[in-house]
JSON list of C-alpha atoms in Angstrom, two decimals:
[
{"chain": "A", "resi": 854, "resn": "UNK", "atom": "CA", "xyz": [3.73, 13.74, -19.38]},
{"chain": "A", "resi": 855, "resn": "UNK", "atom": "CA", "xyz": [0.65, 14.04, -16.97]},
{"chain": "A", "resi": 856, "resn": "UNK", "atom": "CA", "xyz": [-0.65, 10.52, -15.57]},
{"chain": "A", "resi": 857, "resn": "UNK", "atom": "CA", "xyz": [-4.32, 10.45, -14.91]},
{"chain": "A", "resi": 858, "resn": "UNK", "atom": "CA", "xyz": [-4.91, 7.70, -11.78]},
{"chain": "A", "resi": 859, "resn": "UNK", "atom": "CA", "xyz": [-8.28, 6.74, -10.77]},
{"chain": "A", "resi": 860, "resn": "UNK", "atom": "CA", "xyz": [-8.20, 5.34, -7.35]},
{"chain": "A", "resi": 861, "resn": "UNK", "atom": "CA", "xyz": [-11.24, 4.48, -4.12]},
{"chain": "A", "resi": 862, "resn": "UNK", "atom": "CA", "xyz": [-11.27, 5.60, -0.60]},
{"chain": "A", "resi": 863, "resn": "UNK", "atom": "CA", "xyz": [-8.38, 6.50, 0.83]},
{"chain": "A", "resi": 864, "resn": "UNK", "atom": "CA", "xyz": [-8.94, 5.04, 4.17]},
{"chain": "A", "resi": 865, "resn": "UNK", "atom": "CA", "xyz": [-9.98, 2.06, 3.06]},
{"chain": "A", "resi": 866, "resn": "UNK", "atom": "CA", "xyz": [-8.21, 1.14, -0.46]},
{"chain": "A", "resi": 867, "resn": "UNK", "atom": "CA", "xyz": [-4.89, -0.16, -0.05]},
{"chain": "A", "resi": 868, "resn": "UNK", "atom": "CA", "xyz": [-4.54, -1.07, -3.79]},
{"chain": "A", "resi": 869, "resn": "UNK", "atom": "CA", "xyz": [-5.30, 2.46, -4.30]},
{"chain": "A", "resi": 870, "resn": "UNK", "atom": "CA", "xyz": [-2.23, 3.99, -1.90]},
{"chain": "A", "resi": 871, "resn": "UNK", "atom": "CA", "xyz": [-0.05, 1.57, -3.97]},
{"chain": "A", "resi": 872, "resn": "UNK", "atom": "CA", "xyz": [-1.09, 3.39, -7.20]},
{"chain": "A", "resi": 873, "resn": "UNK", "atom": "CA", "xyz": [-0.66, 6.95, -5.51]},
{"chain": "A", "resi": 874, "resn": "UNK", "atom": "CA", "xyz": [2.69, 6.27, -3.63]},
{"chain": "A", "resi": 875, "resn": "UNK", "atom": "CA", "xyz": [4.17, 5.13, -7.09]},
{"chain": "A", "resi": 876, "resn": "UNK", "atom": "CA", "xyz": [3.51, 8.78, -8.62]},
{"chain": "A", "resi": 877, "resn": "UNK", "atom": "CA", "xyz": [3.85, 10.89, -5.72]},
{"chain": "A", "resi": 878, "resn": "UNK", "atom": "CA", "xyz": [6.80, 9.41, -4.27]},
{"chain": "A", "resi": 879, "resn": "UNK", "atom": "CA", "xyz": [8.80, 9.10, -6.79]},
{"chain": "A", "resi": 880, "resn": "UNK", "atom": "CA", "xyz": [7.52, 12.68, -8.05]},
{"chain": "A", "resi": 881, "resn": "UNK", "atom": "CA", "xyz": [5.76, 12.08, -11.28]},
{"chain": "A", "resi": 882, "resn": "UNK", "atom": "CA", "xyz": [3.03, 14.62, -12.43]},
{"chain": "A", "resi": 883, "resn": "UNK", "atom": "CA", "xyz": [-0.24, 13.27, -12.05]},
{"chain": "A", "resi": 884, "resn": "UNK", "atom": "CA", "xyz": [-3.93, 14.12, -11.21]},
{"chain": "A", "resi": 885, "resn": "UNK", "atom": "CA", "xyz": [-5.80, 11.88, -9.31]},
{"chain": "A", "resi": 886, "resn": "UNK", "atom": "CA", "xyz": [-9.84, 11.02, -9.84]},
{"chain": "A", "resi": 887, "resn": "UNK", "atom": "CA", "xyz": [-11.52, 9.21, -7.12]},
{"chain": "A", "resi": 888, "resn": "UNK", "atom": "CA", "xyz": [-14.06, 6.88, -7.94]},
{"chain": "A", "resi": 889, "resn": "UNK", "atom": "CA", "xyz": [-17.19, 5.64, -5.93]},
{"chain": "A", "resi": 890, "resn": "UNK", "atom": "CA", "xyz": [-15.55, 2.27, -4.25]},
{"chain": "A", "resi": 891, "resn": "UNK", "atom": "CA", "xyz": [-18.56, 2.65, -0.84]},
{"chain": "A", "resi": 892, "resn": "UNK", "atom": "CA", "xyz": [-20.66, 4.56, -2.51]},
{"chain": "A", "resi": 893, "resn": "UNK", "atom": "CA", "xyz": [-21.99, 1.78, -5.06]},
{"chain": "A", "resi": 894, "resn": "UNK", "atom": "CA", "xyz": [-20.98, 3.71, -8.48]},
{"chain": "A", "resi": 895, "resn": "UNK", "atom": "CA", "xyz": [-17.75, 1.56, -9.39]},
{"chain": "A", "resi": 896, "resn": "UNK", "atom": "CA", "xyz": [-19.12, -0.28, -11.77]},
{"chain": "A", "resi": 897, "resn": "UNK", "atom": "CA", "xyz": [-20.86, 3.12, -13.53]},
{"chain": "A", "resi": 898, "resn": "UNK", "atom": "CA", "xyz": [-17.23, 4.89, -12.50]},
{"chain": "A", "resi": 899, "resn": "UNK", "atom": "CA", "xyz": [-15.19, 2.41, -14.46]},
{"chain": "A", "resi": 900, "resn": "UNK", "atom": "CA", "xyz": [-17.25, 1.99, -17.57]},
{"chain": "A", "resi": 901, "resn": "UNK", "atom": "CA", "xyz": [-15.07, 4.55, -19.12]},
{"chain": "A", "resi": 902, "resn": "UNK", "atom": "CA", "xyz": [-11.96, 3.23, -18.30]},
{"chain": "A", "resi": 903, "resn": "UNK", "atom": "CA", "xyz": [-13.02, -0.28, -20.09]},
{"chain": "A", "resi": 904, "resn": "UNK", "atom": "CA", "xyz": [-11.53, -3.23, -19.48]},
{"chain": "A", "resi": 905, "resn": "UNK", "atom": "CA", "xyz": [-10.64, -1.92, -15.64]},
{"chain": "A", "resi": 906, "resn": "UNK", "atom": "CA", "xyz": [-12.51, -3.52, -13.15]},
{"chain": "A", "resi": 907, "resn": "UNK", "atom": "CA", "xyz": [-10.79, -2.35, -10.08]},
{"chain": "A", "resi": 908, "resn": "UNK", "atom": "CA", "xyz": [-8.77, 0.55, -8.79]},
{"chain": "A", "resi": 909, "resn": "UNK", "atom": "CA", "xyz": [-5.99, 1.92, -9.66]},
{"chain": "A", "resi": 910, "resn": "UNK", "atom": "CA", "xyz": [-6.14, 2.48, -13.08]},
{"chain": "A", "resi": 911, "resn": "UNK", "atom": "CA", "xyz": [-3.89, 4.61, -14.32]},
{"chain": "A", "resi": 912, "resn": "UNK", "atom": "CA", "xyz": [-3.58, 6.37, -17.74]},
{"chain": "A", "resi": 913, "resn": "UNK", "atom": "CA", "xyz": [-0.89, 7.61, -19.72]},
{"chain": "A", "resi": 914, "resn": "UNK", "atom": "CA", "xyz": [-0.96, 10.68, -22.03]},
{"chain": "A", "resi": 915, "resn": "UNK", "atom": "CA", "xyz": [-0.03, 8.58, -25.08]},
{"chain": "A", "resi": 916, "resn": "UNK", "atom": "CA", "xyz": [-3.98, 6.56, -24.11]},
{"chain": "A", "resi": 917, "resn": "UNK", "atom": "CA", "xyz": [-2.07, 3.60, -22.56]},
{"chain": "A", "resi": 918, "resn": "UNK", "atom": "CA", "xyz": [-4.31, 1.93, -19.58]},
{"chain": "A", "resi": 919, "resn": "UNK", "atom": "CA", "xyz": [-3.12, -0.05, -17.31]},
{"chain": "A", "resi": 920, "resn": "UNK", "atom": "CA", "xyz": [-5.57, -1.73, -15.06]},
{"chain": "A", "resi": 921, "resn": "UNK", "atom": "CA", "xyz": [-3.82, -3.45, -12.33]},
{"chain": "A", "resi": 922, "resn": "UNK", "atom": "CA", "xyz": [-0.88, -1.78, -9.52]},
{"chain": "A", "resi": 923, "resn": "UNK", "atom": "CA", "xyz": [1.71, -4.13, -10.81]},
{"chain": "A", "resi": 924, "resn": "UNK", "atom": "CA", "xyz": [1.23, -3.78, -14.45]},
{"chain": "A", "resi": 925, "resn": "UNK", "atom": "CA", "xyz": [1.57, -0.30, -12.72]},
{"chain": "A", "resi": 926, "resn": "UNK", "atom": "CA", "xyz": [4.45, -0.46, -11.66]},
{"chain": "A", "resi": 927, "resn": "UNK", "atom": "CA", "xyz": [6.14, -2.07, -14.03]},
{"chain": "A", "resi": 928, "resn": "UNK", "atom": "CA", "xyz": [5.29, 0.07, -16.51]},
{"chain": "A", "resi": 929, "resn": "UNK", "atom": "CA", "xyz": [6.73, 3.04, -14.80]},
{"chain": "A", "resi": 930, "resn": "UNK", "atom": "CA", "xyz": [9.85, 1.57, -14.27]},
{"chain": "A", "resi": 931, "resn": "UNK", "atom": "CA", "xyz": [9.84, 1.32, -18.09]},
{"chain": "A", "resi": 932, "resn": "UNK", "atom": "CA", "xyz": [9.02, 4.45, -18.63]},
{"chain": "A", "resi": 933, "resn": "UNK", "atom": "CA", "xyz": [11.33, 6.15, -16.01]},
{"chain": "A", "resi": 934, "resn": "UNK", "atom": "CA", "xyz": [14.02, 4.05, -15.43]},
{"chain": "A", "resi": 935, "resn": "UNK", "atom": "CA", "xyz": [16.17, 6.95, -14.12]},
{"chain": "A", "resi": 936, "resn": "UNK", "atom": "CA", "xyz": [13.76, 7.62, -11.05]},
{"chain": "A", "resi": 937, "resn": "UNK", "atom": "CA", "xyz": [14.93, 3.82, -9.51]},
{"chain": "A", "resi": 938, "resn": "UNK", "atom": "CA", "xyz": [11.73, 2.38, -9.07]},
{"chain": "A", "resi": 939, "resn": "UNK", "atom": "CA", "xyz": [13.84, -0.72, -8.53]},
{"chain": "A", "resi": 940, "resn": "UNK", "atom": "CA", "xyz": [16.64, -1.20, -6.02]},
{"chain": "A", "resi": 941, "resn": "UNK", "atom": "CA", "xyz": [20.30, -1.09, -8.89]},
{"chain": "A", "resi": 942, "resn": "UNK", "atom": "CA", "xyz": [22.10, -4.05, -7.68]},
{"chain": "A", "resi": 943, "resn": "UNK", "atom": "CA", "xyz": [21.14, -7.05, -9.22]},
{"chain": "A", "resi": 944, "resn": "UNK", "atom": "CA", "xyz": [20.58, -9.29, -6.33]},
{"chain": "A", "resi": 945, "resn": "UNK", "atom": "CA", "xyz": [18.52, -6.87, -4.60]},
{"chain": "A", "resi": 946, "resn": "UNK", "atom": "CA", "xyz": [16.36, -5.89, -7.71]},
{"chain": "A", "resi": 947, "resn": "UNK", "atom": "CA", "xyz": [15.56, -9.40, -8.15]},
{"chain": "A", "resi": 948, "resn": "UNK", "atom": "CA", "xyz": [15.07, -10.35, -3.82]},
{"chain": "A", "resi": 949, "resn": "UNK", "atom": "CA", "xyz": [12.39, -7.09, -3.95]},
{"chain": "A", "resi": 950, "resn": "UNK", "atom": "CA", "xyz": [10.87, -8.21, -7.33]},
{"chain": "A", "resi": 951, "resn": "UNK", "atom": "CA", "xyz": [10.19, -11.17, -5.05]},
{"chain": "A", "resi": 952, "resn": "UNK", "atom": "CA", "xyz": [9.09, -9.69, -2.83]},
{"chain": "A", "resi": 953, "resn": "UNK", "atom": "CA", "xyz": [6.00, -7.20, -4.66]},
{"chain": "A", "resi": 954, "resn": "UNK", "atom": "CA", "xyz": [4.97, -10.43, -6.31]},
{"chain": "A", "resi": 955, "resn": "UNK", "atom": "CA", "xyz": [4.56, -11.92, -3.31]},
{"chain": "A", "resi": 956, "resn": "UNK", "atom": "CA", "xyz": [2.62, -9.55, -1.67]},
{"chain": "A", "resi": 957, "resn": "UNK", "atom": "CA", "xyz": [0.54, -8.94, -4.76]},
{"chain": "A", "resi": 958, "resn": "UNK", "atom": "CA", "xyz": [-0.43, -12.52, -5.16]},
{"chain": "A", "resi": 959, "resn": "UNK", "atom": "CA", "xyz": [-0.40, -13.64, -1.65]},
{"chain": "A", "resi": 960, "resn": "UNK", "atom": "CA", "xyz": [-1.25, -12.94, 2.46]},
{"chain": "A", "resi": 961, "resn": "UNK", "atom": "CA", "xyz": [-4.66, -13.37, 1.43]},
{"chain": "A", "resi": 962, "resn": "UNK", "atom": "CA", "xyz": [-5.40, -14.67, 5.08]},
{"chain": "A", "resi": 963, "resn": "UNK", "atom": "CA", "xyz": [-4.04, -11.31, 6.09]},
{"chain": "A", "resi": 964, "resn": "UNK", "atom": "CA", "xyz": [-5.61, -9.77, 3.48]},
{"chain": "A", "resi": 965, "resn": "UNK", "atom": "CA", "xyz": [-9.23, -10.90, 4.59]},
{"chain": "A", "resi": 966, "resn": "UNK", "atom": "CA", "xyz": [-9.17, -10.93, 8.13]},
{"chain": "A", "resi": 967, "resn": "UNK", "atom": "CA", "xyz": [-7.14, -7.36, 8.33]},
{"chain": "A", "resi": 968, "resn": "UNK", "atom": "CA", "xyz": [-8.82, -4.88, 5.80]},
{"chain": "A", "resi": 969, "resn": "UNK", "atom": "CA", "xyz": [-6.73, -1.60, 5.64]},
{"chain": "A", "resi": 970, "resn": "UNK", "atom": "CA", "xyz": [-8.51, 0.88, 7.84]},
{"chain": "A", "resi": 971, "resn": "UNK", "atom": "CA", "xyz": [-6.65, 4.84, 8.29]},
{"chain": "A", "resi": 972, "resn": "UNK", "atom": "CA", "xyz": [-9.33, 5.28, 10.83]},
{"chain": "A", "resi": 973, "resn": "UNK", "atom": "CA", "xyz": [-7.94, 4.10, 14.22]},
{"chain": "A", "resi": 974, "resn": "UNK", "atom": "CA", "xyz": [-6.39, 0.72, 15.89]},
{"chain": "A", "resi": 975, "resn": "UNK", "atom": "CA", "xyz": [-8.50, -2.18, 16.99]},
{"chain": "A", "resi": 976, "resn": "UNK", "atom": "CA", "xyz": [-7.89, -2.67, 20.76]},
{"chain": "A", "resi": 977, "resn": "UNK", "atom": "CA", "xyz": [-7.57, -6.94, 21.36]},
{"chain": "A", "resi": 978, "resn": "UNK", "atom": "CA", "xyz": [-7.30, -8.33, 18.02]},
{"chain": "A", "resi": 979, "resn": "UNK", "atom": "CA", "xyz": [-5.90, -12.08, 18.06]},
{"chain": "A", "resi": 980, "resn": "UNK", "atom": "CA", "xyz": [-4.53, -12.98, 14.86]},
{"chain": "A", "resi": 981, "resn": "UNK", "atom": "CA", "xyz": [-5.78, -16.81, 13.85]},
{"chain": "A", "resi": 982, "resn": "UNK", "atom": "CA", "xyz": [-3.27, -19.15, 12.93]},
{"chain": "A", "resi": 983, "resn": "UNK", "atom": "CA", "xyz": [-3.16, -18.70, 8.87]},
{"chain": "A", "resi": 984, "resn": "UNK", "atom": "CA", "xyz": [-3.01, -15.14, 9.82]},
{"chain": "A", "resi": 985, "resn": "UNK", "atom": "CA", "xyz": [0.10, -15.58, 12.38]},
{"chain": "A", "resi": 986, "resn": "UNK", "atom": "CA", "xyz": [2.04, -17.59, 9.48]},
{"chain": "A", "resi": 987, "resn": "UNK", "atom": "CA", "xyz": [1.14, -15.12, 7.35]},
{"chain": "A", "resi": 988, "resn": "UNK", "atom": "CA", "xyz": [2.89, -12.41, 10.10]},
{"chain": "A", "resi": 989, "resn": "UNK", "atom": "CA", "xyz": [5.87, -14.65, 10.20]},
{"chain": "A", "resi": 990, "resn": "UNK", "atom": "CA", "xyz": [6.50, -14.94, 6.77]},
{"chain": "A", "resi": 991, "resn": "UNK", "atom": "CA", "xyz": [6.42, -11.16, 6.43]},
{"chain": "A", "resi": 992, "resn": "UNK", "atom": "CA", "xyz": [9.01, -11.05, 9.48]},
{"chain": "A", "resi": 993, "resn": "UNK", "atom": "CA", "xyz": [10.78, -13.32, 7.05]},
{"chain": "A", "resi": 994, "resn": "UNK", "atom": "CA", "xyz": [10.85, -10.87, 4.52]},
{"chain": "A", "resi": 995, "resn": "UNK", "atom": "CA", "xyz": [11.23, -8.11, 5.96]},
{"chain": "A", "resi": 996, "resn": "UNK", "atom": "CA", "xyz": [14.67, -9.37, 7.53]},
{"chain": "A", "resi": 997, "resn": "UNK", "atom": "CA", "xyz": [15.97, -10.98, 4.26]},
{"chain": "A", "resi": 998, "resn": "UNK", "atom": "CA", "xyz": [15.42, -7.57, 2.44]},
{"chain": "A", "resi": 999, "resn": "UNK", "atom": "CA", "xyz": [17.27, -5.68, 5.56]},
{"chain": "A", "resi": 1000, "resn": "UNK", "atom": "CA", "xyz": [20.04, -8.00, 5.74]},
{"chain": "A", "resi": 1001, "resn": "UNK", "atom": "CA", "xyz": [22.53, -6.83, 3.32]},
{"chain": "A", "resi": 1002, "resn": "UNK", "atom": "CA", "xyz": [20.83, -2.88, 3.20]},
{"chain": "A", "resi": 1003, "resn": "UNK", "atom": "CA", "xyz": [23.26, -0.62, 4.49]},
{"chain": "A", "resi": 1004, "resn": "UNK", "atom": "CA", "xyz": [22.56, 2.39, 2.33]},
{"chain": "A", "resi": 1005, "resn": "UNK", "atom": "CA", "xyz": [19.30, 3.58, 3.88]},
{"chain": "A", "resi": 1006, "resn": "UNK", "atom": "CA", "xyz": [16.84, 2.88, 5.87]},
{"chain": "A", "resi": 1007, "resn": "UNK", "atom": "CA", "xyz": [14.15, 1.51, 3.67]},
{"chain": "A", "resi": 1008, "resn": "UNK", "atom": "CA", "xyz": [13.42, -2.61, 2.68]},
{"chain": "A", "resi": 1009, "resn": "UNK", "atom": "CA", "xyz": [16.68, -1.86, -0.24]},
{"chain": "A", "resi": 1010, "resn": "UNK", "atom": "CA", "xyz": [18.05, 1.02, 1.57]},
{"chain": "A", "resi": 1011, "resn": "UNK", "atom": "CA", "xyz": [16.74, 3.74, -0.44]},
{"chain": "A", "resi": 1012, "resn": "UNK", "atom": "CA", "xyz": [12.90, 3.90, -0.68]},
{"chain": "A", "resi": 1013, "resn": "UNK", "atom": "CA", "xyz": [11.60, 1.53, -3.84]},
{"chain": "A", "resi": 1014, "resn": "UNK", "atom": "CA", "xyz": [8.55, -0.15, -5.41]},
{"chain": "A", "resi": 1015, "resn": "UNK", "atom": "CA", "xyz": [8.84, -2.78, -2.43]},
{"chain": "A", "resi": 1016, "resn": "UNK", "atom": "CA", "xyz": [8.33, -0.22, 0.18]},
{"chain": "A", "resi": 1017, "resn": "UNK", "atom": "CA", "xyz": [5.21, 0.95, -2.05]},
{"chain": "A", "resi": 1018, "resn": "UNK", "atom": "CA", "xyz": [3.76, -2.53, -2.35]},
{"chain": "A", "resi": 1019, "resn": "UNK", "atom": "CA", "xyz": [4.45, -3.08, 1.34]},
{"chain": "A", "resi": 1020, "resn": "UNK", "atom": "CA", "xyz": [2.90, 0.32, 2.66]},
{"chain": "A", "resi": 1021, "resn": "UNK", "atom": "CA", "xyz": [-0.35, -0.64, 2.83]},
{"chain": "A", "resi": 1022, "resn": "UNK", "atom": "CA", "xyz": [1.04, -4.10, 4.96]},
{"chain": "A", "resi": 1023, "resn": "UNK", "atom": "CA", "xyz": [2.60, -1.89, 7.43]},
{"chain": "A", "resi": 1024, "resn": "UNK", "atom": "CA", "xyz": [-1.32, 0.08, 7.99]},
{"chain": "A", "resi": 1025, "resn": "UNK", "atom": "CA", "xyz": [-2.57, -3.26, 8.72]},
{"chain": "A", "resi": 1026, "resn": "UNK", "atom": "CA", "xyz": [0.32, -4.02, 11.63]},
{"chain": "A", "resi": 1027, "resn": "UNK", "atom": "CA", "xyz": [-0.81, -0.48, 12.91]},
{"chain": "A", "resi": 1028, "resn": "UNK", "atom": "CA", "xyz": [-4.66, -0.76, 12.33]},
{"chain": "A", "resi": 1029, "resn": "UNK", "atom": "CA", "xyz": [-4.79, -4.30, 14.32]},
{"chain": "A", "resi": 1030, "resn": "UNK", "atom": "CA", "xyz": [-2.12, -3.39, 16.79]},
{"chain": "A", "resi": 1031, "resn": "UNK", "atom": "CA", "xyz": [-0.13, -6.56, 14.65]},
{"chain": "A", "resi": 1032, "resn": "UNK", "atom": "CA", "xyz": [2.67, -8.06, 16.87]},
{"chain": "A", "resi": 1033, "resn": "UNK", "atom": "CA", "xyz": [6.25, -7.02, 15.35]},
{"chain": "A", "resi": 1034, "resn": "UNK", "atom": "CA", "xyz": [9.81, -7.80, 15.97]},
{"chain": "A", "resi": 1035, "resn": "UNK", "atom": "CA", "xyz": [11.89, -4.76, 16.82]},
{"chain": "A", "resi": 1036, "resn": "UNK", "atom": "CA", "xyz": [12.95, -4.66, 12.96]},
{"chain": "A", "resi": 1037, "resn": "UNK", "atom": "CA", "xyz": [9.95, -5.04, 11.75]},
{"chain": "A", "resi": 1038, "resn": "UNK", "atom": "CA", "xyz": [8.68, -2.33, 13.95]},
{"chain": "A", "resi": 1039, "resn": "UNK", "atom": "CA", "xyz": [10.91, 0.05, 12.90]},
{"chain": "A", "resi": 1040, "resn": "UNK", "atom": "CA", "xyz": [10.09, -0.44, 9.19]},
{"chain": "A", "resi": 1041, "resn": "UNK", "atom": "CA", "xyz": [6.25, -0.24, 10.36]},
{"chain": "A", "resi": 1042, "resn": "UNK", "atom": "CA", "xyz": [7.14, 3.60, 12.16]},
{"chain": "A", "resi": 1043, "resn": "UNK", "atom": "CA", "xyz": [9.29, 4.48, 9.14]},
{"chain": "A", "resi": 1044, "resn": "UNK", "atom": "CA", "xyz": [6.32, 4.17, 6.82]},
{"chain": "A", "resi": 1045, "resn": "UNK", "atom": "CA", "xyz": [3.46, 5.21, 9.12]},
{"chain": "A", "resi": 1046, "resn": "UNK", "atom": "CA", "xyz": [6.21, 8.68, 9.36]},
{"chain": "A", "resi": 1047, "resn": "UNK", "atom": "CA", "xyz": [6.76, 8.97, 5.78]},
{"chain": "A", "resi": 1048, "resn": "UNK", "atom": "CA", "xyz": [5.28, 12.42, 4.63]},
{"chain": "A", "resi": 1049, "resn": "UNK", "atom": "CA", "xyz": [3.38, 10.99, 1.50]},
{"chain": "A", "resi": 1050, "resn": "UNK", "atom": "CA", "xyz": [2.03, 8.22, 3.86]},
{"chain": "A", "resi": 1051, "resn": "UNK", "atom": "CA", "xyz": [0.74, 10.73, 6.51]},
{"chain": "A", "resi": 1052, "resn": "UNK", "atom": "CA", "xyz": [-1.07, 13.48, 3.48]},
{"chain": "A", "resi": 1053, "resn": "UNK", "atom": "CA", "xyz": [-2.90, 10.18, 1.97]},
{"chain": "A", "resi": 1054, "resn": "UNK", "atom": "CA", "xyz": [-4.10, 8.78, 5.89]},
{"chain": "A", "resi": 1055, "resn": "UNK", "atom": "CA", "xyz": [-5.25, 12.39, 6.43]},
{"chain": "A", "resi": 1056, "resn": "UNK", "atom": "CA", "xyz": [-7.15, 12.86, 3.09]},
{"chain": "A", "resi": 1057, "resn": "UNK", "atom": "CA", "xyz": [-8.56, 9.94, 3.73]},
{"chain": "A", "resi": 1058, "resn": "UNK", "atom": "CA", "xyz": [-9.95, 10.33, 7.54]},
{"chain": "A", "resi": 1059, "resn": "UNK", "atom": "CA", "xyz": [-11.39, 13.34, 6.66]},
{"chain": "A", "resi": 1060, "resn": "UNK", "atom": "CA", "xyz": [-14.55, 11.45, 5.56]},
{"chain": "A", "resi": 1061, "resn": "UNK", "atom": "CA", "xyz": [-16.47, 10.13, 7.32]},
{"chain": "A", "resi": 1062, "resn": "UNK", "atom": "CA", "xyz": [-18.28, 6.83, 7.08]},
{"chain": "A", "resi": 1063, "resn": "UNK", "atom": "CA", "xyz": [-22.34, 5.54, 8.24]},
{"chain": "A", "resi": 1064, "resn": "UNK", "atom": "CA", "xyz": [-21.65, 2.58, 8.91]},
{"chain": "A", "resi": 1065, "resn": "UNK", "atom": "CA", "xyz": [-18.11, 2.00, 8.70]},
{"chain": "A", "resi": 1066, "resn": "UNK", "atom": "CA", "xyz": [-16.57, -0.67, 6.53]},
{"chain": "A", "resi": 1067, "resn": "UNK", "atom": "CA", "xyz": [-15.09, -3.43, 7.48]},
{"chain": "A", "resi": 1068, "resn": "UNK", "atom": "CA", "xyz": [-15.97, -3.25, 11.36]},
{"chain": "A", "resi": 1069, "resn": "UNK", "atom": "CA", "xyz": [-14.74, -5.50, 14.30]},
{"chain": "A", "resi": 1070, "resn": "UNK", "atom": "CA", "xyz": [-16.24, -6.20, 17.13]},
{"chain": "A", "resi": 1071, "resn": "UNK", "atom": "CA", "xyz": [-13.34, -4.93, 19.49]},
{"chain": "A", "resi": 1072, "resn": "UNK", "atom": "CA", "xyz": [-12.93, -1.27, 20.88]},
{"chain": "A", "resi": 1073, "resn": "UNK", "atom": "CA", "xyz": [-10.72, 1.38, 19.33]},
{"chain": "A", "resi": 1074, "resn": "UNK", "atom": "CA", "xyz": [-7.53, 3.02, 20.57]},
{"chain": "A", "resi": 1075, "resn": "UNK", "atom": "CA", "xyz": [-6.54, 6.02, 18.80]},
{"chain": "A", "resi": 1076, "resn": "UNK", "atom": "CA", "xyz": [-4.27, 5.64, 15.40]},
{"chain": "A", "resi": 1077, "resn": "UNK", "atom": "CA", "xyz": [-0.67, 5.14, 16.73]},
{"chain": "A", "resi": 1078, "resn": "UNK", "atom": "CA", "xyz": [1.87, 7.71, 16.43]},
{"chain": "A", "resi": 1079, "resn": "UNK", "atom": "CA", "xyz": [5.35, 6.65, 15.29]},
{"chain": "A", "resi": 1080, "resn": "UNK", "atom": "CA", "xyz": [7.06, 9.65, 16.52]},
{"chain": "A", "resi": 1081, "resn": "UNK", "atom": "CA", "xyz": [6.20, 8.14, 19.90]}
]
């Protein structure tokens, strides 16, 4: 079974690298169609892929559509429950469903102040205060998920559908130059490293973009290496 996953810019689309990660990291067949997110022909893009009115969308060989990254993912789980899209034990499959809810329904301070951007890292950026307790409750998080992991080195140990939903987080701690606790950081450089991580950034920086989305009005630093 081939999956057919229409996603937007890679530099720019974190929804998008959600959709991706779940079929390349987990190493489902797949071919992916990008769609004009910046370049104004969504809407045209999506009409045949009716009722979608974002990216990802995936579909499935049997004409199933699914229109939103956690109907996504949830539906692959289904479908391959042998490739442990969810952490086994029960108290940590139900601490990282948590979790992706979460951070599909919420941070939208984060969220709007932080846009994902592969590009490079802001130089100066103060977090506002809904933004800070947003950063604290990931730290939160992040902690609870690594306190009883001692089988790997992902948020569950071995790599999951929270790590996926939390990817995209992790390019807006390195993006914004985000203030992290030592664990946190760790998790950050773990999934800035990650091989399937580092082919989507570089797909995705090697557009280029007149005028950029999402600007600030700070200076730039290059993109942080975590091998540093």
């Amino acid at each position: 079974m081939t999956y057919d996953l229409f996603i937007g810019d890679k530099a720019f689309s974190s929804w998008s690298l959600r959709g991706w990660l779940m079929l390349e990291r987990f190493g489902l067949p797949y071919r992916a169609h990008l769609l004009g997110l910046y370049s104004g022909q969504l809407p045209l893009d999506l009409l045949p892929l009716a009722p979608a009115r974002s990216v990802p969308v995936l579909k499935c060989a049997d004409g199933a559509l699914l229109t939103d990254s956690l109907a996504i993912a949830e539906e692959l789980a289904t479908r391959h429950p042998d490739l442990g899209y969810w952490p086994a034990a029960p108290l940590a499959r139900a601490r990282a469903r948590s979790m992706v809810a979460e951070m599909h329904a919420g941070f939208g301070a984060l969220r709007q102040a932080c846009p994902m951007q592969l590009f490079h890292q802001w130089v100066g950026y103060e977090p506002s205060e809904s933004v800070q307790a947003d950063l604290e409750r990931v730290e939160t998080l992040v902690a609870l998920a690594r306190a009883h992991t001692v089988d790997g080195p992902w948020l569950f140990g071995a790599y999951s559908l929270a790590d996926v939903f939390y990817a995209p987080l992790m390019a807006r701690f390195a993006g914004y130059g985000l203030p992290a606790s030592p664990e946190l950081a760790r998790y950050r450089d773990l999934t800035l490293a990650d091989p399937a991580f580092c082919a989507w950034r570089a797909d995705g920086i090697a557009r280029r973009y007149d005028p950029f989305p999402y600007p600030q009005p700070l200076p730039t630093a290059p993109w942080p290496d975590p091998m540093a």
